[in-house]
Short mmCIF file of N, CA and C in Angstrom, two decimals:
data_model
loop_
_atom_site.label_atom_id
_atom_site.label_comp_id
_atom_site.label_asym_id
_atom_site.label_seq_id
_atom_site.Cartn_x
_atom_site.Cartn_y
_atom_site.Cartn_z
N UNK Q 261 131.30 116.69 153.81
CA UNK Q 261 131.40 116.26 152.43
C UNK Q 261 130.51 115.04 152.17
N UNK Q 262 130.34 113.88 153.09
CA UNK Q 262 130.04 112.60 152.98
C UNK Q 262 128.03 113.30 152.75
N UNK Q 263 127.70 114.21 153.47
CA UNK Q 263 126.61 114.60 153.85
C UNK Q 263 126.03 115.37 152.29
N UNK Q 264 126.85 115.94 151.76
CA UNK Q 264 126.35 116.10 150.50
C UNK Q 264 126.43 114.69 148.69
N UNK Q 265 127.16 114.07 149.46
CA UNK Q 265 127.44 113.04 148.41
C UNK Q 265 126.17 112.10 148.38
N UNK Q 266 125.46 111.99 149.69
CA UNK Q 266 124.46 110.99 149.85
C UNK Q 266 122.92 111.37 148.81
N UNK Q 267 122.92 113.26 149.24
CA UNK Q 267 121.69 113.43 147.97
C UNK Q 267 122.20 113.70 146.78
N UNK Q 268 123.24 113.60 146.34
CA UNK Q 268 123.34 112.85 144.55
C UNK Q 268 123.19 111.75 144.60
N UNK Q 269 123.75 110.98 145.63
CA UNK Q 269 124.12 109.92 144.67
C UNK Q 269 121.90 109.27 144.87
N UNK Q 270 121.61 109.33 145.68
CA UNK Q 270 119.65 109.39 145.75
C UNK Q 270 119.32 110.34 144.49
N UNK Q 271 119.88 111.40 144.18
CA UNK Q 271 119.12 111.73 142.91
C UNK Q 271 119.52 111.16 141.16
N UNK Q 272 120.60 110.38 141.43
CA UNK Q 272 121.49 109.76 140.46
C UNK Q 272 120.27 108.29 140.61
N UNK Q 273 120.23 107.96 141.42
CA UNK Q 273 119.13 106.47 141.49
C UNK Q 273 118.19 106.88 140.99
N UNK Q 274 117.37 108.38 142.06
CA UNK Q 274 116.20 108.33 141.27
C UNK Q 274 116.06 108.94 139.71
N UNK Q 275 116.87 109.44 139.17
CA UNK Q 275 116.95 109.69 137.42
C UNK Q 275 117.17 108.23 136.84
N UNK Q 276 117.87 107.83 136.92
CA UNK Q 276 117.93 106.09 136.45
C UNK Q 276 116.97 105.52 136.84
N UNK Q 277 115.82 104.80 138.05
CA UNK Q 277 114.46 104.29 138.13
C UNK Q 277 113.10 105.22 136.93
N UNK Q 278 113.34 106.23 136.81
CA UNK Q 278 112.68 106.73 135.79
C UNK Q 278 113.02 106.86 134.67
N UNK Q 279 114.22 107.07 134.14
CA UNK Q 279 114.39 106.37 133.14
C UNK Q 279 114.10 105.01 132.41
N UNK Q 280 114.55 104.43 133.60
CA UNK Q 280 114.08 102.33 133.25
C UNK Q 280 112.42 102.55 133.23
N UNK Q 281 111.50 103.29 133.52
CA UNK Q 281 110.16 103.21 133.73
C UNK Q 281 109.77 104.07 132.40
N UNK Q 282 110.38 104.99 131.75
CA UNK Q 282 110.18 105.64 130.87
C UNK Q 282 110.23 104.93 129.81
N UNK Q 283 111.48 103.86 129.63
CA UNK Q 283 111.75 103.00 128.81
C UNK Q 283 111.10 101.78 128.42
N UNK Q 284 109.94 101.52 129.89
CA UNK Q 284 109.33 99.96 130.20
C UNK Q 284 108.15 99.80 129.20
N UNK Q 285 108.02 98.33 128.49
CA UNK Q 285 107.11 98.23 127.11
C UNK Q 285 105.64 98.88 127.64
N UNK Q 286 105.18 99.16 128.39
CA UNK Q 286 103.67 99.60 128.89
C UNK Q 286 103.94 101.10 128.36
N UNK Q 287 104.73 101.64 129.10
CA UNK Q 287 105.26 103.08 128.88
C UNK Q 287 105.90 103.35 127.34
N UNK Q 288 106.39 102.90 127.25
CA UNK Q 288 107.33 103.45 125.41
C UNK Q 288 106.32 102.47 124.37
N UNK Q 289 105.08 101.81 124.40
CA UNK Q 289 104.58 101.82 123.81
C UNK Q 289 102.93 102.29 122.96
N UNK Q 290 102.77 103.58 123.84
CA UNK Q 290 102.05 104.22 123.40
C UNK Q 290 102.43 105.25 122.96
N UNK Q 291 101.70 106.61 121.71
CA UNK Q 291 102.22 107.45 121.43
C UNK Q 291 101.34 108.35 121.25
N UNK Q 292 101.28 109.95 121.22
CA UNK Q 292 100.69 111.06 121.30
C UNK Q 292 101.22 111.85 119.95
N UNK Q 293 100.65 112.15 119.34
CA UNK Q 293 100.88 113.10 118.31
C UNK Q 293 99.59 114.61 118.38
N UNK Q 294 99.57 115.60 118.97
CA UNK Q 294 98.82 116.52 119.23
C UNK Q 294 97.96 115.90 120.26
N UNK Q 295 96.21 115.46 119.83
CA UNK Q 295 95.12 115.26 120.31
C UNK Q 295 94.99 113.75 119.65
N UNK Q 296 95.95 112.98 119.19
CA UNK Q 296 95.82 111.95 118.64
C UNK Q 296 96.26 110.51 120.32
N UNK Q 297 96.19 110.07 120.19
CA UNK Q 297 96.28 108.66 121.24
C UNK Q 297 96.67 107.47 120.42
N UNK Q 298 97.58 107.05 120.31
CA UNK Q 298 97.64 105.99 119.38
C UNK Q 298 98.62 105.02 120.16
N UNK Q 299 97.75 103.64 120.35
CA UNK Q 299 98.04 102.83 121.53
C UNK Q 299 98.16 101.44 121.11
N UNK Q 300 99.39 100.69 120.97
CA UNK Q 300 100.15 99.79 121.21
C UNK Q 300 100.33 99.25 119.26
N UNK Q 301 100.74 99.77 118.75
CA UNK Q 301 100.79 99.34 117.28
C UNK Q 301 101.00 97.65 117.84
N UNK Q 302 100.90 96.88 116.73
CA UNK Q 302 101.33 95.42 116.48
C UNK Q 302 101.13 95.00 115.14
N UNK Q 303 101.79 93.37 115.37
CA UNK Q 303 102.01 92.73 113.81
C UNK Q 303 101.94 91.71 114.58
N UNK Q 304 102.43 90.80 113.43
CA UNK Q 304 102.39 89.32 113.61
C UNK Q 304 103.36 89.15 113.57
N UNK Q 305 104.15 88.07 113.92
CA UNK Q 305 105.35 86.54 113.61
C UNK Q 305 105.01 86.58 112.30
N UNK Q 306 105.96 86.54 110.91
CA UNK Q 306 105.42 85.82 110.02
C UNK Q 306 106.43 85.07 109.61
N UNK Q 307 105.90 83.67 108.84
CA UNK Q 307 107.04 83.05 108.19
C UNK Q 307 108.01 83.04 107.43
N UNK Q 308 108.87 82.35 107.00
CA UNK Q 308 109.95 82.40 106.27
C UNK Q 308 109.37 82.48 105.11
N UNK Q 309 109.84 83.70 104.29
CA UNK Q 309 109.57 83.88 103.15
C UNK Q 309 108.14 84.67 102.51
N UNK Q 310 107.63 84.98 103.73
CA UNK Q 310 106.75 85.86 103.70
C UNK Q 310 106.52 86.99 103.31
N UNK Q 311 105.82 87.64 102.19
CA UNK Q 311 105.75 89.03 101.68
C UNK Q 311 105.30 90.13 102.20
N UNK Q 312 104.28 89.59 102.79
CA UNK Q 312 103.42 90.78 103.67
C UNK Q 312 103.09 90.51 105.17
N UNK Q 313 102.71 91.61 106.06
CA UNK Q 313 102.39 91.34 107.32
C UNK Q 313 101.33 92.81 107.57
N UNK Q 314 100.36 92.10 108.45
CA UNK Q 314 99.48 93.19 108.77
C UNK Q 314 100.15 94.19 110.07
N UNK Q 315 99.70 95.21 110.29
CA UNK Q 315 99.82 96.17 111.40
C UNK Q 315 98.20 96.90 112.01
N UNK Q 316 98.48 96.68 113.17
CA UNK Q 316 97.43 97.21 114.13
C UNK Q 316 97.36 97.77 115.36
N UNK Q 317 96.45 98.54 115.48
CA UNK Q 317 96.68 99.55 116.91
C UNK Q 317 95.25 100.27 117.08
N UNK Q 318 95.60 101.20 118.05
CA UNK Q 318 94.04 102.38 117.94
C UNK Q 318 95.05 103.79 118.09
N UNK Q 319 93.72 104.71 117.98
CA UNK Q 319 93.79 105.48 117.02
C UNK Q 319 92.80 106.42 118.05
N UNK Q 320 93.02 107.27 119.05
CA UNK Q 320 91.76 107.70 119.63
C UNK Q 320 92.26 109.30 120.05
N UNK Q 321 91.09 109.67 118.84
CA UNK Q 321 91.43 111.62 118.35
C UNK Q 321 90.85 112.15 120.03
N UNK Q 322 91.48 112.92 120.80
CA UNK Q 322 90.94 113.74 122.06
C UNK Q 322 90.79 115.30 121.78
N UNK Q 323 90.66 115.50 120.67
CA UNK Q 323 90.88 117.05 120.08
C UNK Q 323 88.98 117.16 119.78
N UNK Q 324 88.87 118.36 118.92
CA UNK Q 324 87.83 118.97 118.75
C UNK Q 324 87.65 118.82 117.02
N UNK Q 325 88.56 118.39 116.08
CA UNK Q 325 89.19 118.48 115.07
C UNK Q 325 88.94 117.24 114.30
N UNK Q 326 88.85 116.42 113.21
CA UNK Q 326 88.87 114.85 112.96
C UNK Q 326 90.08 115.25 112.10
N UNK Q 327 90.49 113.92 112.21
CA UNK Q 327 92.19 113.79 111.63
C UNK Q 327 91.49 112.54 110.81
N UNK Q 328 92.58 112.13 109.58
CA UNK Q 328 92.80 111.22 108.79
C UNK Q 328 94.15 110.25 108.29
N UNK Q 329 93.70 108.93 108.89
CA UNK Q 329 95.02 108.34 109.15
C UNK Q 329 95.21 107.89 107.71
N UNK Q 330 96.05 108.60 106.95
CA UNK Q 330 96.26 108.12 105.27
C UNK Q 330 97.46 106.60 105.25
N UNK Q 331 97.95 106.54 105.82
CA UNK Q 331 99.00 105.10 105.26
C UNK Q 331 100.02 105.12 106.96
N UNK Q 332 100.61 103.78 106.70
CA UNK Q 332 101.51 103.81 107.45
C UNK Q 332 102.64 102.88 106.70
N UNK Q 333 103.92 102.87 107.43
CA UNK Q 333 104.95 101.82 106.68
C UNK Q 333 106.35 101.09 107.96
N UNK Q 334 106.66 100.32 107.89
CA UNK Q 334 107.43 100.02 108.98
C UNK Q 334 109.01 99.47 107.57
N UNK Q 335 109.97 99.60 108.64
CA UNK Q 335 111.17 100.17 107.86
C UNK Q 335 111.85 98.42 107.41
N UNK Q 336 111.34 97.39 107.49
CA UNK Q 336 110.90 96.31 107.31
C UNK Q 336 110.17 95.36 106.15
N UNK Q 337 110.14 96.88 105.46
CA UNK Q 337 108.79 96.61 104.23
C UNK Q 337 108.98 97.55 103.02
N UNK Q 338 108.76 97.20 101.75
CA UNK Q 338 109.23 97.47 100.77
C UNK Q 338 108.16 99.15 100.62
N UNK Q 339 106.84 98.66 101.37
CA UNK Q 339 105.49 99.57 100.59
C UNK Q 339 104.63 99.00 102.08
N UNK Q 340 103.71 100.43 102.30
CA UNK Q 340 102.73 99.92 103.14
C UNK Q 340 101.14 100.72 102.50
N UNK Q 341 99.97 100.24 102.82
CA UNK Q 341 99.04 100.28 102.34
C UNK Q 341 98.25 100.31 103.84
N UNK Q 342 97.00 101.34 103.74
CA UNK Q 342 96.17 101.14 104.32
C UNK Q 342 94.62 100.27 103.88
N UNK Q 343 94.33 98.92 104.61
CA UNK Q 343 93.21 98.34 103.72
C UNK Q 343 92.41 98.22 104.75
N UNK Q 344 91.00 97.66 104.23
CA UNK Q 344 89.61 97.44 104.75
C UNK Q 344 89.57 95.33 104.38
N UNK Q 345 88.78 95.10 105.37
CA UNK Q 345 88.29 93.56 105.02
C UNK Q 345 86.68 93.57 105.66
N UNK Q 346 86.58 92.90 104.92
CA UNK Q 346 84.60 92.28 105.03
C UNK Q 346 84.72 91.27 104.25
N UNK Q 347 83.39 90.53 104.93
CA UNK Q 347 83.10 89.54 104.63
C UNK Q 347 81.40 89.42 103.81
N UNK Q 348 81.80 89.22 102.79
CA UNK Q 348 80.12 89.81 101.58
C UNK Q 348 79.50 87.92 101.56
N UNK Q 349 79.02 87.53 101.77
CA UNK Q 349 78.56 86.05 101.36
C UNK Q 349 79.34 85.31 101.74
N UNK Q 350 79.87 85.25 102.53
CA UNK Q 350 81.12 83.92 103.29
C UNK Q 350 82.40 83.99 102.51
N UNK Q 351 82.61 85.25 101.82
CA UNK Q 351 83.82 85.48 100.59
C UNK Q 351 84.19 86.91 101.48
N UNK Q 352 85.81 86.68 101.65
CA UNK Q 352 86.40 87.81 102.48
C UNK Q 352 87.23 88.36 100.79
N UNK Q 353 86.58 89.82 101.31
CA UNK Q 353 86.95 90.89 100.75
C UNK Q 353 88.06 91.96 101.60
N UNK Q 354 89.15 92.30 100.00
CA UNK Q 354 89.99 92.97 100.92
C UNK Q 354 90.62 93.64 99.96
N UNK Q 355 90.08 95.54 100.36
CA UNK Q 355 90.52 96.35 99.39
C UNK Q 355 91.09 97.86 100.13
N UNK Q 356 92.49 98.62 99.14
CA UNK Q 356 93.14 99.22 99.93
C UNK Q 356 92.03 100.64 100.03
N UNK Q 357 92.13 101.73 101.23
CA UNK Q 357 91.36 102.69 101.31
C UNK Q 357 92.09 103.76 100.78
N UNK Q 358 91.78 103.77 99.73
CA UNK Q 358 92.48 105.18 98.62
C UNK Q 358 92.46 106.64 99.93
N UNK Q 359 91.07 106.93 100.41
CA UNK Q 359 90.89 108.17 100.54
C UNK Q 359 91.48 107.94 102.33
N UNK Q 360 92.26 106.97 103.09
CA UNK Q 360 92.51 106.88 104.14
C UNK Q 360 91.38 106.40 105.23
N UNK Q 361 91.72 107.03 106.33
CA UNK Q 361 90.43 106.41 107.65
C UNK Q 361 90.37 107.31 108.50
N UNK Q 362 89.16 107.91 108.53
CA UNK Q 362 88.83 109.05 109.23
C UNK Q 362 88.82 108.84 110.56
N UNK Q 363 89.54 109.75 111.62
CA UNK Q 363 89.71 109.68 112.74
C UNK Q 363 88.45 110.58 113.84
N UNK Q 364 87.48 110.42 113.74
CA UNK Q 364 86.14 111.35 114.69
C UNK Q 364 86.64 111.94 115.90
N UNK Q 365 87.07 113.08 115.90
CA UNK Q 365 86.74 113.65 117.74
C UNK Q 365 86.37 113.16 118.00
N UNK Q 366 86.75 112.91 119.60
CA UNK Q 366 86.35 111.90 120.59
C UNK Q 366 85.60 110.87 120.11
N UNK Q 367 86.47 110.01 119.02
CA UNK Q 367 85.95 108.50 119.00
C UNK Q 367 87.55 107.81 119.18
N UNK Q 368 87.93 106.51 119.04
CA UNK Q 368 88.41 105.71 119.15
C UNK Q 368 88.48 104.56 117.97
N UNK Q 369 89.56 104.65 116.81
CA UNK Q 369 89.40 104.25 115.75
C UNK Q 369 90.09 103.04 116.13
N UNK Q 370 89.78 101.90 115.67
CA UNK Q 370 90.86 100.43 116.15
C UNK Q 370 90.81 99.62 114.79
N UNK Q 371 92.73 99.32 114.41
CA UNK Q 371 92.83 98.34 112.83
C UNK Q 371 93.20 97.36 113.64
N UNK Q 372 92.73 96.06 113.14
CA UNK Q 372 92.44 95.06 113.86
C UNK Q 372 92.75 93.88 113.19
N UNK Q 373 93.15 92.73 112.84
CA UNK Q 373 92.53 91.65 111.81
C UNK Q 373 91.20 91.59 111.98
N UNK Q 374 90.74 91.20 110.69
CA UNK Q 374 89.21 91.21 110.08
C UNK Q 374 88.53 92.70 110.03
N UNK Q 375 89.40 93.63 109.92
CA UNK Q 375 88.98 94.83 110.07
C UNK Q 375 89.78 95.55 109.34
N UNK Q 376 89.91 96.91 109.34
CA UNK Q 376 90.75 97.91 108.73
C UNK Q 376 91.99 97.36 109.63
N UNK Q 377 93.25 97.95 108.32
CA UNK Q 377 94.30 97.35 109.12
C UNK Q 377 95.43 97.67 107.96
N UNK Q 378 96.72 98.22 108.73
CA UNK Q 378 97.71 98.71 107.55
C UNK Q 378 98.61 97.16 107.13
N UNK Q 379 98.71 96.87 105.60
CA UNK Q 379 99.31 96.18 105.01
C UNK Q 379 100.51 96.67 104.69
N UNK Q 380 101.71 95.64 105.03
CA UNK Q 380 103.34 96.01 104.67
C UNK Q 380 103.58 95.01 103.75
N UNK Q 381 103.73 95.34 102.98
CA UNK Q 381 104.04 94.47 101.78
C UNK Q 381 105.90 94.70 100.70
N UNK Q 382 106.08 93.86 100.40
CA UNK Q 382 107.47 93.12 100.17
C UNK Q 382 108.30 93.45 101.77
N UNK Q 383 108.28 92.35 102.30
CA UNK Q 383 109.10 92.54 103.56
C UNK Q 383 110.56 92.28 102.78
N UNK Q 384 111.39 92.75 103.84
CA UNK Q 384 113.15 92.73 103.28
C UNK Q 384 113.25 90.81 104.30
N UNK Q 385 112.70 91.14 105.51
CA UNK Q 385 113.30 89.80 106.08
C UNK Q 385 111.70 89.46 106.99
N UNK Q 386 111.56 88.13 107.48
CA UNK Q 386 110.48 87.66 108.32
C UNK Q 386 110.36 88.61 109.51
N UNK Q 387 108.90 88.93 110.12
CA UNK Q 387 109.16 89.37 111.41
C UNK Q 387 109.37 88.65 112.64
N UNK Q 388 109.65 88.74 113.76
CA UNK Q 388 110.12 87.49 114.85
C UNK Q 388 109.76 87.94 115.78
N UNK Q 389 108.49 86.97 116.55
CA UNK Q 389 108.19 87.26 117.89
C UNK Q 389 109.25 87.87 118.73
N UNK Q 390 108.81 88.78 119.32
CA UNK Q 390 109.70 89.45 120.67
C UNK Q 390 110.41 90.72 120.28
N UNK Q 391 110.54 91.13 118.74
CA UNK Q 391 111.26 92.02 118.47
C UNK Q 391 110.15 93.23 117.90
N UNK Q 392 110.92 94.21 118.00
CA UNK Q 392 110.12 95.83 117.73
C UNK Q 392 111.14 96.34 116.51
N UNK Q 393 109.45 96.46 115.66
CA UNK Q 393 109.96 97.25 114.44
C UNK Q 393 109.49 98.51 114.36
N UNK Q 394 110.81 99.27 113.76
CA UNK Q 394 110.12 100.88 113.62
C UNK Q 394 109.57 101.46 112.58
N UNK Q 395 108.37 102.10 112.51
CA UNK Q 395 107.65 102.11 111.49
C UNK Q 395 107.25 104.37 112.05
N UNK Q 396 105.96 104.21 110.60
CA UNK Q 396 105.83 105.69 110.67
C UNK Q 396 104.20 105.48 110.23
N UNK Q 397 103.20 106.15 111.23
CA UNK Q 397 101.76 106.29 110.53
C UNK Q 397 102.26 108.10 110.15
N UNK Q 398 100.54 107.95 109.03
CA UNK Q 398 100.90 109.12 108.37
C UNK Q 398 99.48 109.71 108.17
N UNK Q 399 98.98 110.89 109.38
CA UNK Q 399 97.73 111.55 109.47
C UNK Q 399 97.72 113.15 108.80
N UNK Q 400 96.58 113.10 108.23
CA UNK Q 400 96.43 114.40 107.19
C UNK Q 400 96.80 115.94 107.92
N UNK Q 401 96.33 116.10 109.37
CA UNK Q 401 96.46 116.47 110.08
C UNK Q 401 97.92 116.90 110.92
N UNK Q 402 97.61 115.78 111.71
CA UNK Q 402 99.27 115.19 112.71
C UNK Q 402 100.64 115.46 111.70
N UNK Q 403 100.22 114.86 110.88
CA UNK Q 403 101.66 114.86 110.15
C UNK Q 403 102.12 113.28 110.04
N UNK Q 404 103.72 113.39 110.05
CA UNK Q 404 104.69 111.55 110.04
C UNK Q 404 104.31 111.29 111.61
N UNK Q 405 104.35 110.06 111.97
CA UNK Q 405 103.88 109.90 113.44
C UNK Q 405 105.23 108.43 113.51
N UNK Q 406 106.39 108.86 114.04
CA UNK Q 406 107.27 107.51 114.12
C UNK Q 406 106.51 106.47 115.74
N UNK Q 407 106.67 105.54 115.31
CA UNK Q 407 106.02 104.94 116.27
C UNK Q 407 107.06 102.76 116.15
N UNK Q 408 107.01 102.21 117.20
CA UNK Q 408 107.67 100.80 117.12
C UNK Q 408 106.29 99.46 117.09
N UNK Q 409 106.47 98.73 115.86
CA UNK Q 409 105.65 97.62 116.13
C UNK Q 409 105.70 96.81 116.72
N UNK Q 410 104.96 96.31 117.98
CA UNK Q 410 105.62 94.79 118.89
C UNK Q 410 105.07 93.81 118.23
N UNK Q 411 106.08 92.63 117.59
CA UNK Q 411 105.74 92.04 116.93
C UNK Q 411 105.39 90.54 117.83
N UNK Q 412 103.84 89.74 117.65
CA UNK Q 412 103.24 89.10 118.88
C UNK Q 412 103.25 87.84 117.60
N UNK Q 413 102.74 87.15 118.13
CA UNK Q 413 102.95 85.16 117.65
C UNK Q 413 102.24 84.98 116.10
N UNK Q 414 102.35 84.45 115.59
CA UNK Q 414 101.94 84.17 114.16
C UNK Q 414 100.70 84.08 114.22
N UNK Q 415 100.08 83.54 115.62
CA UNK Q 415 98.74 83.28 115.78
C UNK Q 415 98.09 84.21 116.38
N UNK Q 416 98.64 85.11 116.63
CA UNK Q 416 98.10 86.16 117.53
C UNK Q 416 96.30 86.95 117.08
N UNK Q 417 95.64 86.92 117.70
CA UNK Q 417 94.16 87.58 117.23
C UNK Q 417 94.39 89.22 117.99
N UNK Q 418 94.75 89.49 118.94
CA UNK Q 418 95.46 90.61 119.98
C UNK Q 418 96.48 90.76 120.53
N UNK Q 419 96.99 91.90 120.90
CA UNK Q 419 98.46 91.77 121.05
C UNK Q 419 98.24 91.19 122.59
N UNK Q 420 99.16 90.71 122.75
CA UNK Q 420 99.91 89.66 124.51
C UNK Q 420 98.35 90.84 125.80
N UNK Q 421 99.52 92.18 125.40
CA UNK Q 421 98.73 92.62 126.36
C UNK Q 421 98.02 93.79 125.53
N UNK Q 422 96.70 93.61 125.47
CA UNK Q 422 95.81 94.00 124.75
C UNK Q 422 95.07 95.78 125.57
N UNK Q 423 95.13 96.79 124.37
CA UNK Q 423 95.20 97.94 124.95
C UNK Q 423 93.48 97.98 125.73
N UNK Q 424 93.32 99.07 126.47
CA UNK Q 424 92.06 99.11 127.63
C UNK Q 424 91.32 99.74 126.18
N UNK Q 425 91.78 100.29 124.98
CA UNK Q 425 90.94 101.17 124.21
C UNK Q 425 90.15 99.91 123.39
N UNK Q 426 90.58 98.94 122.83
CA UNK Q 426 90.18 97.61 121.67
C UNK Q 426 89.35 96.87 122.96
N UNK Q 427 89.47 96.65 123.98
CA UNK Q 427 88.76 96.12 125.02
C UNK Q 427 88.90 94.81 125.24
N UNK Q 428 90.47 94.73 124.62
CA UNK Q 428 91.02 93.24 125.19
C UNK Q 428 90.34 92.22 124.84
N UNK Q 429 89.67 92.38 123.93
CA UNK Q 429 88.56 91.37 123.21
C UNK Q 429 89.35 90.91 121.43
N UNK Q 430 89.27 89.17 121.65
CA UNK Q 430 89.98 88.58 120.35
C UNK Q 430 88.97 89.34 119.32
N UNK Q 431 89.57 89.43 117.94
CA UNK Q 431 89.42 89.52 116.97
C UNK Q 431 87.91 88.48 116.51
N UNK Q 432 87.03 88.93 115.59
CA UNK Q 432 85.70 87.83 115.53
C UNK Q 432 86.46 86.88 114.64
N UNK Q 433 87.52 86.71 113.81
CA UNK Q 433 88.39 85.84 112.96
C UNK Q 433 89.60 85.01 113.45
N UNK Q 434 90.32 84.42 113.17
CA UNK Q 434 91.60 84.18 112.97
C UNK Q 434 92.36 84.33 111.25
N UNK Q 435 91.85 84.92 110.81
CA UNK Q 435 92.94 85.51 109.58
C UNK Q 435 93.87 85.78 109.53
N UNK Q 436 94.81 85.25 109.22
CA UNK Q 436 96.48 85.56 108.99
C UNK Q 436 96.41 86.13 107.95
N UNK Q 437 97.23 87.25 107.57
CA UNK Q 437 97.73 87.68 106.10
C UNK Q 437 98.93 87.28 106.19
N UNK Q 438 99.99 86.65 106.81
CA UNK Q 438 101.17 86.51 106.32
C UNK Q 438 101.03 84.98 105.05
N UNK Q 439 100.27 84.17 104.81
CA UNK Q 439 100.03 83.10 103.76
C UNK Q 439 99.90 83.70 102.28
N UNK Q 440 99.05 85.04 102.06
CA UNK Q 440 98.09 85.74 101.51
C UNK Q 440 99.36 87.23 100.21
N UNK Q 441 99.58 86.77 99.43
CA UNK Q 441 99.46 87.89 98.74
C UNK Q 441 98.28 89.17 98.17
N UNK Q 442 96.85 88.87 98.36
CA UNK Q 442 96.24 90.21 98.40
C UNK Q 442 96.50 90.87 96.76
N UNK Q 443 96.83 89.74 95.81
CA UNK Q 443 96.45 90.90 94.48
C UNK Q 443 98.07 91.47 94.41
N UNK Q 444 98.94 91.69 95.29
CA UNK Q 444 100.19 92.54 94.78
C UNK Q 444 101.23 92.14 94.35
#
């Protein structure tokens, strides 16, 4: 009897070590939707009383197909918007992309600060370093894509641990949108 109790209770450990590994932020924070790759969403810390907060991640189509990432929204936020920023004459411009953001076969799309990047606007409460919000991108293609935002320091230019796809490289800015109403 003792001789059969020993390989459960070894296969009872090893289902629980993979579970905890299934669960671990490296692992549960990337996501697959078909041929889509979409790797480490994030936001910011924002302050008290803050309306809006940006969201960012990549976006890297492995299909034969181009997809179109039309909006995303995190459950946190009244309305989300997909926008563009540039900088025209030392004057930052920042307008929403009506027709979405085209995803290229085998390219690697990345929203970034100072770059394309989904806007959540009327937040219900501040976001707070360390915590994960659940949100939904939304590709023409793919379909609803539920996915969790890790929300990184007010100052953040990249998330803590920055995906191998964005190349772990800061942002060319420090732009916060949490100061910034944006027109809404």
């Amino acid at each position: 009897m003792r001789l059969h109790a020993f390989p459960s209770a070894l296969l009872a450990l090893g289902l629980a070590v993979t579970n905890l590994a299934a669960t671990s932020p490296a692992q549960a924070h990337d996501y697959a939707a078909g041929p889509l790759k979409i790797g480490h969403p994030w936001s910011r810390a924002t302050p008290g009383g803050a309306k809006v907060a940006g969201g960012y991640l990549t976006v890297t189509n492995t299909g034969t197909e181009p997809d179109r990432l039309t909006g995303g929204m995190i459950e946190a936020a009244g309305r989300g918007e997909l926008h563009t920023m540039s900088m025209e004459g030392g004057v930052m411009k920042m307008a929403p992309l009506a027709d979405g953001l085209a995803i290229p076969p085998g390219q690697t799309v990345t929203l970034a600060p100072s770059g394309h990047h989904l806007m959540f606007l009327d937040l219900k409460a501040p976001l707070k370093k360390g915590e994960r919000v659940k949100g939904t991108l939304t590709f023409e293609r793919a379909g609803r894509v539920p996915v969790e935002f890790a929300v990184e320091s007010l100052a953040a230019k990249v998330p803590e641990k920055a995906p191998e796809a964005a190349g772990g490289k800061p942002a060319p800015s420090g732009h916060d949108h949490a100061g910034h109403d944006h027109g809404h």
